[in-house]
XYZ file of C-alpha atoms in Angstrom:
383
model
C -4.066 -27.019 13.305
C -3.262 -23.667 13.454
C -4.857 -20.280 12.221
C -3.773 -19.728 8.487
C -2.809 -15.731 8.439
C -3.787 -13.719 5.625
C -0.544 -13.140 4.893
C 2.851 -13.257 6.608
C 6.702 -12.537 5.666
C 9.275 -15.095 4.461
C 12.485 -14.374 5.933
C 15.577 -16.640 4.234
C 18.747 -17.531 5.299
C 20.249 -14.916 2.734
C 18.189 -12.360 4.539
C 19.525 -13.203 7.726
C 22.776 -13.261 6.880
C 22.639 -10.004 5.110
C 21.418 -8.503 8.383
C 24.157 -9.800 10.643
C 26.912 -8.709 7.940
C 26.061 -5.314 8.693
C 25.463 -5.797 12.524
C 29.072 -6.009 12.269
C 29.799 -3.106 10.127
C 30.706 0.512 11.406
C 27.174 1.537 10.348
C 23.778 0.547 11.513
C 21.734 3.493 9.982
C 22.517 6.178 7.694
C 24.924 4.343 6.300
C 26.200 2.709 2.625
C 22.893 -0.090 2.363
C 20.445 2.486 2.309
C 21.869 4.094 -0.948
C 22.441 0.589 -2.198
C 18.846 -0.653 -1.313
C 17.235 2.783 -2.912
C 19.611 2.582 -6.307
C 18.221 -1.245 -6.621
C 14.502 -0.521 -5.881
C 14.880 2.295 -7.964
C 15.995 0.249 -10.870
C 13.220 -2.531 -10.255
C 10.185 -0.493 -10.502
C 12.161 1.557 -13.565
C 12.015 4.973 -11.701
C 14.509 6.969 -11.731
C 14.927 7.929 -7.664
C 13.701 6.048 -4.719
C 13.624 7.503 -1.598
C 14.201 5.086 1.678
C 11.756 6.035 4.930
C 10.861 4.611 7.984
C 7.080 2.983 6.942
C 4.304 3.547 4.231
C 2.589 6.081 5.979
C 6.054 8.077 6.056
C 6.683 7.758 2.641
C 3.309 9.162 1.931
C 3.751 11.904 4.328
C 6.811 12.638 2.378
C 5.191 12.751 -0.814
C 2.939 15.307 0.669
C 5.397 17.316 2.207
C 7.292 17.370 -1.636
C 4.145 18.286 -3.317
C 3.691 21.331 -0.558
C 0.211 20.143 0.951
C -0.461 22.658 3.290
C -3.821 24.219 5.477
C -6.723 24.703 3.295
C -5.493 22.412 0.534
C -7.774 19.534 -0.733
C -6.411 16.197 -1.666
C -8.249 13.766 -3.605
C -8.107 10.495 -1.874
C -10.354 7.121 -2.094
C -12.423 6.027 0.585
C -11.532 2.198 -0.098
C -8.238 2.322 1.621
C -5.657 2.095 5.367
C -6.314 5.255 7.302
C -2.531 5.938 6.745
C -3.124 7.243 3.070
C -5.725 9.977 4.461
C -3.578 10.823 7.713
C -0.583 12.051 5.482
C -2.534 14.594 4.039
C -4.024 15.631 7.535
C -0.129 15.721 8.781
C 0.448 18.330 6.818
C -2.669 20.237 7.845
C -4.615 19.535 3.981
C -8.189 18.336 3.668
C -8.804 14.930 2.316
C -11.463 14.387 -0.037
C -12.963 11.342 -0.047
C -14.257 9.546 -3.587
C -15.721 6.531 -3.625
C -14.952 2.952 -5.516
C -15.696 1.244 -8.604
C -18.279 -1.691 -7.538
C -16.284 -4.052 -9.776
C -12.576 -3.321 -8.539
C -13.202 -1.562 -5.318
C -10.463 0.842 -6.989
C -10.973 4.783 -6.981
C -13.759 5.623 -9.424
C -12.030 8.156 -12.041
C -15.227 9.214 -13.144
C -15.700 10.520 -9.379
C -12.683 11.876 -8.993
C -13.066 14.913 -11.424
C -16.580 16.594 -9.883
C -14.476 16.644 -6.820
C -11.829 18.597 -8.430
C -12.180 22.333 -6.634
C -10.118 25.244 -6.804
C -8.669 23.904 -3.999
C -7.059 20.907 -4.806
C -3.731 20.526 -5.016
C -3.051 16.430 -5.939
C -4.784 13.415 -6.444
C -4.068 10.039 -4.616
C -4.924 6.710 -6.581
C -4.259 3.091 -3.994
C -3.497 0.135 -6.135
C -6.228 -1.645 -3.729
C -5.181 -5.537 -2.912
C -2.160 -5.124 -5.711
C -4.211 -4.359 -8.768
C -3.255 -1.168 -10.610
C -5.145 1.858 -10.826
C -6.031 3.037 -14.416
C -3.179 5.571 -14.825
C -4.032 6.748 -18.507
C -7.360 7.888 -17.253
C -6.177 9.271 -13.872
C -3.150 11.457 -16.103
C -5.766 13.169 -18.279
C -7.720 13.839 -15.655
C -4.843 15.100 -13.172
C -2.981 16.715 -16.667
C -6.342 18.322 -17.799
C -6.413 20.173 -14.097
C -2.371 21.108 -13.354
C -2.532 18.481 -10.210
C 0.052 15.881 -9.611
C -0.675 12.499 -9.397
C 0.574 10.228 -6.086
C 0.041 6.320 -6.416
C -0.487 4.600 -3.334
C 1.569 0.928 -4.210
C 2.010 0.114 -0.737
C -0.029 -3.045 -1.857
C 1.333 -3.595 -5.723
C 5.339 -4.311 -5.543
C 5.412 -6.806 -8.589
C 2.283 -6.056 -10.654
C 1.889 -3.473 -13.823
C -0.334 -1.751 -16.004
C 0.058 -1.884 -19.961
C 3.477 -3.516 -19.155
C 4.787 -0.840 -17.166
C 5.764 -1.476 -14.084
C 3.932 -0.196 -10.355
C 5.989 2.323 -8.735
C 7.109 4.421 -12.205
C 2.912 4.918 -13.245
C 2.845 8.520 -11.209
C 4.684 11.899 -10.554
C 5.206 9.864 -7.344
C 4.688 6.355 -5.808
C 4.614 5.097 -2.436
C 5.471 1.345 -0.994
C 5.211 -0.108 2.492
C 7.547 -2.790 3.503
C 5.864 -4.132 6.872
C 5.799 -7.877 6.830
C 2.274 -8.789 4.992
C 3.704 -6.570 2.286
C 5.029 -8.260 -0.714
C 8.805 -7.698 0.770
C 9.145 -6.841 4.179
C 12.458 -4.564 5.892
C 10.147 -5.283 9.292
C 8.562 -1.659 9.035
C 9.674 0.430 6.201
C 8.682 2.434 3.027
C 10.029 3.833 -0.010
C 8.774 6.669 -2.501
C 9.683 6.560 -6.183
C 9.993 9.247 -8.552
C 11.418 10.513 -11.944
C 11.880 13.849 -10.436
C 15.525 14.701 -8.928
C 13.887 17.928 -7.170
C 11.189 16.123 -5.122
C 13.800 13.546 -3.958
C 16.145 15.235 -2.722
C 13.015 17.405 -0.782
C 12.022 13.921 0.813
C 15.363 13.135 1.563
C 15.802 16.249 3.558
C 12.218 15.408 5.289
C 13.242 12.169 6.480
C 16.268 13.458 8.449
C 14.520 16.761 10.231
C 15.139 19.236 6.760
C 18.788 19.334 8.260
C 20.985 19.652 5.315
C 23.301 16.694 5.973
C 23.445 13.190 7.237
C 26.079 12.089 9.853
C 27.853 9.880 7.236
C 28.027 12.987 4.472
C 29.614 14.933 7.335
C 31.860 12.018 8.372
C 33.214 11.578 4.607
C 33.517 15.842 4.507
C 35.472 15.551 7.478
C 32.782 18.068 9.015
C 30.479 19.120 11.725
C 28.465 21.718 10.296
C 24.686 21.130 9.274
C 21.417 23.654 9.011
C 17.717 22.857 9.494
C 16.297 24.389 6.777
C 12.424 23.454 7.414
C 10.387 20.991 9.997
C 10.860 17.369 8.977
C 10.925 14.064 10.580
C 13.176 11.445 11.894
C 11.635 9.381 9.240
C 14.872 7.359 8.457
C 15.580 3.443 7.435
C 18.121 1.902 8.920
C 21.047 0.074 7.172
C 19.675 -3.018 8.798
C 16.449 -2.807 7.200
C 17.976 -1.876 3.798
C 20.249 -5.151 3.948
C 17.400 -6.860 4.489
C 15.021 -5.030 2.157
C 17.693 -5.769 -0.725
C 18.066 -9.351 -0.525
C 14.092 -9.548 -0.175
C 13.716 -7.712 -3.379
C 15.576 -10.636 -5.419
C 12.251 -12.333 -4.769
C 9.443 -10.413 -5.986
C 8.677 -11.841 -9.648
C 9.005 -15.643 -7.921
C 6.998 -14.638 -5.199
C 4.187 -12.337 -6.995
C 3.656 -15.781 -9.183
C 3.419 -17.498 -6.554
C 0.789 -15.622 -5.216
C -0.664 -15.343 -8.878
C -0.948 -18.754 -9.167
C -2.889 -19.413 -5.794
C -5.390 -16.431 -6.571
C -5.865 -18.038 -10.554
C -6.861 -21.571 -7.819
C -9.172 -19.156 -5.829
C -10.576 -17.988 -9.146
C -11.516 -20.855 -10.499
C -12.868 -22.679 -7.513
C -15.172 -19.685 -6.633
C -16.611 -19.427 -10.118
C -18.878 -22.259 -8.926
C -19.757 -20.934 -5.626
C -23.367 -18.464 -6.145
C -22.483 -16.991 -2.789
C -18.817 -15.337 -3.524
C -17.937 -12.987 -6.450
C -14.240 -12.557 -6.495
C -13.056 -8.724 -7.507
C -12.832 -8.130 -11.660
C -9.600 -7.961 -12.755
C -8.722 -5.664 -15.549
C -7.071 -7.374 -18.742
C -4.625 -4.547 -18.908
C -3.053 -5.267 -15.101
C -0.526 -8.088 -13.683
C -2.032 -8.159 -10.358
C -0.116 -8.269 -7.748
C -1.965 -9.875 -5.214
C -1.003 -8.420 -1.989
C -4.834 -9.461 -1.090
C -7.509 -11.625 -2.815
C -10.901 -9.706 -1.522
C -14.255 -11.745 -2.011
C -17.419 -9.868 -2.170
C -20.056 -11.729 -0.623
C -23.477 -11.866 -2.492
C -25.329 -11.358 0.415
C -28.680 -12.251 -1.009
C -27.217 -15.759 -1.688
C -26.520 -15.947 1.891
C -28.714 -16.247 4.995
C -25.880 -15.272 7.188
C -24.031 -11.670 7.341
C -20.463 -10.658 6.769
C -19.815 -10.796 10.210
C -21.448 -14.446 10.765
C -19.048 -15.893 7.368
C -15.969 -14.315 8.843
C -16.352 -16.067 12.435
C -17.463 -19.400 10.603
C -14.170 -18.881 8.209
C -12.664 -18.274 11.311
C -13.899 -21.317 13.041
C -12.151 -23.124 10.192
C -8.506 -21.607 11.324
C -9.011 -19.560 8.274
C -7.388 -16.309 9.175
C -9.838 -13.967 6.976
C -9.474 -10.152 7.475
C -11.188 -7.081 6.064
C -10.002 -4.218 4.229
C -11.340 -1.669 4.946
C -13.662 0.294 6.613
C -14.041 3.181 4.274
C -11.983 5.623 5.948
C -14.632 8.641 5.841
C -16.862 5.977 8.483
C -13.674 5.769 11.004
C -15.018 7.868 14.195
C -11.845 10.324 13.786
C -12.923 11.225 10.065
C -16.354 11.668 11.034
C -15.580 13.782 13.861
C -12.908 15.806 12.426
C -13.972 16.146 8.637
C -17.661 16.100 9.440
C -18.104 12.944 6.671
C -21.035 10.551 7.278
C -22.708 7.657 5.956
C -23.900 8.435 2.367
C -20.818 9.869 1.184
C -19.446 7.007 -0.843
C -22.161 4.484 -1.535
C -20.659 1.828 -3.401
C -17.623 1.591 -1.101
C -20.003 1.244 1.674
C -22.110 -1.343 0.175
C -18.903 -3.328 -0.619
C -17.761 -2.407 2.940
C -20.562 -4.842 4.445
C -19.355 -7.470 1.603
C -16.215 -7.693 1.411
C -13.215 -10.660 3.082
C -10.034 -10.944 2.462
C -8.879 -14.526 2.442
C -5.232 -15.873 2.915
C -2.683 -15.246 -0.143
C 1.091 -15.249 0.611
C 4.012 -16.906 -1.204
C 4.648 -19.417 1.991
C 1.367 -21.310 1.142
C 1.417 -24.517 0.132
C -1.191 -26.603 -2.076
C -2.740 -28.017 1.741
C -3.023 -24.426 3.080
C -5.179 -23.061 -0.321
C -6.976 -26.355 -0.832
C -8.020 -25.282 3.475
C -9.136 -22.055 1.935
C -11.343 -23.470 -0.681
C -12.750 -26.026 1.306
C -13.623 -23.917 4.402
C -15.223 -20.975 1.598
C -17.235 -23.835 0.283
C -18.134 -25.179 3.325
C -19.224 -22.037 4.879
C -21.399 -20.587 2.032
C -23.297 -23.585 1.256
C -24.131 -24.018 5.255
C -25.564 -20.501 5.128
C -26.983 -20.801 1.677
C -30.508 -19.415 0.685
């Protein structure tokens, strides 16, 4: 049998015909599909504005730009995340300040956020790790007390909610990724949602070189005139991709349910295994399960994480690890002078975490295969 990946895209006939239709139209980029997708997405997550960009990191970068992050500014970022979260701060010449994880959920620890704030702090970034929404009530209290904007990196969490409120409507800005492993895909792609029309306008310019009009607006006005008002980037998402995003979006509720059902089966099976501890899930949260992460109880095993990882791969289970804490990457250690010991909980978790396959296209047999492999490997290496 072939390797079962930790995640993969699902593309339907409807998706394909939506893209084909755009290929036969007048607009392949900067056309009408962008706004259509933005409007559908904003309404889906219950936000007033959505701005489509070329990927999740571009979404974070546009967010940092809109919040005026610049040289000398500090931005609080969890270390347990993908490198892009911190890189977006660096693109604006800001300094990411890494904060440790809550050991139970691996989300940013709010009690440590407050102590990391200095007079140079200009924003707080929370990451909805694995698809579990952060506690935005607590984070908002901290942000408001210090008059700081709060950005949710919700790239894992589309389809989830916190206290009944949709992910994407919980912070001043929320960013999403549409990479093929994410809840919906546009190939590559990203989105920022906000209720602030001024920030949205700023990000729309930023994605188009900070030029005052785009090609379609000039065509409609019968005009050639445009001005560049600041240094922006080419972070546009194409009409082809937006058409795909639009049809994918319809499937979010059903596919979220299907990942939640897989997670429930995992939870039940692993409750019986001494060596495996799934991350805890708050009662306030509807978890989107972009990832299903287990922590190995290494004192119950005669092997370390890398041996367990190899053994699961040998069983054709495409396990992965999310993530090396960002402050341990060679680049960050060099540039930001970070070192081991900075975020002890995240560092300890990193030695023990494994992401198991979870995506809506998995069938019952796939789920059983994962459970059997994890059980077999843990029993083989049991103390």
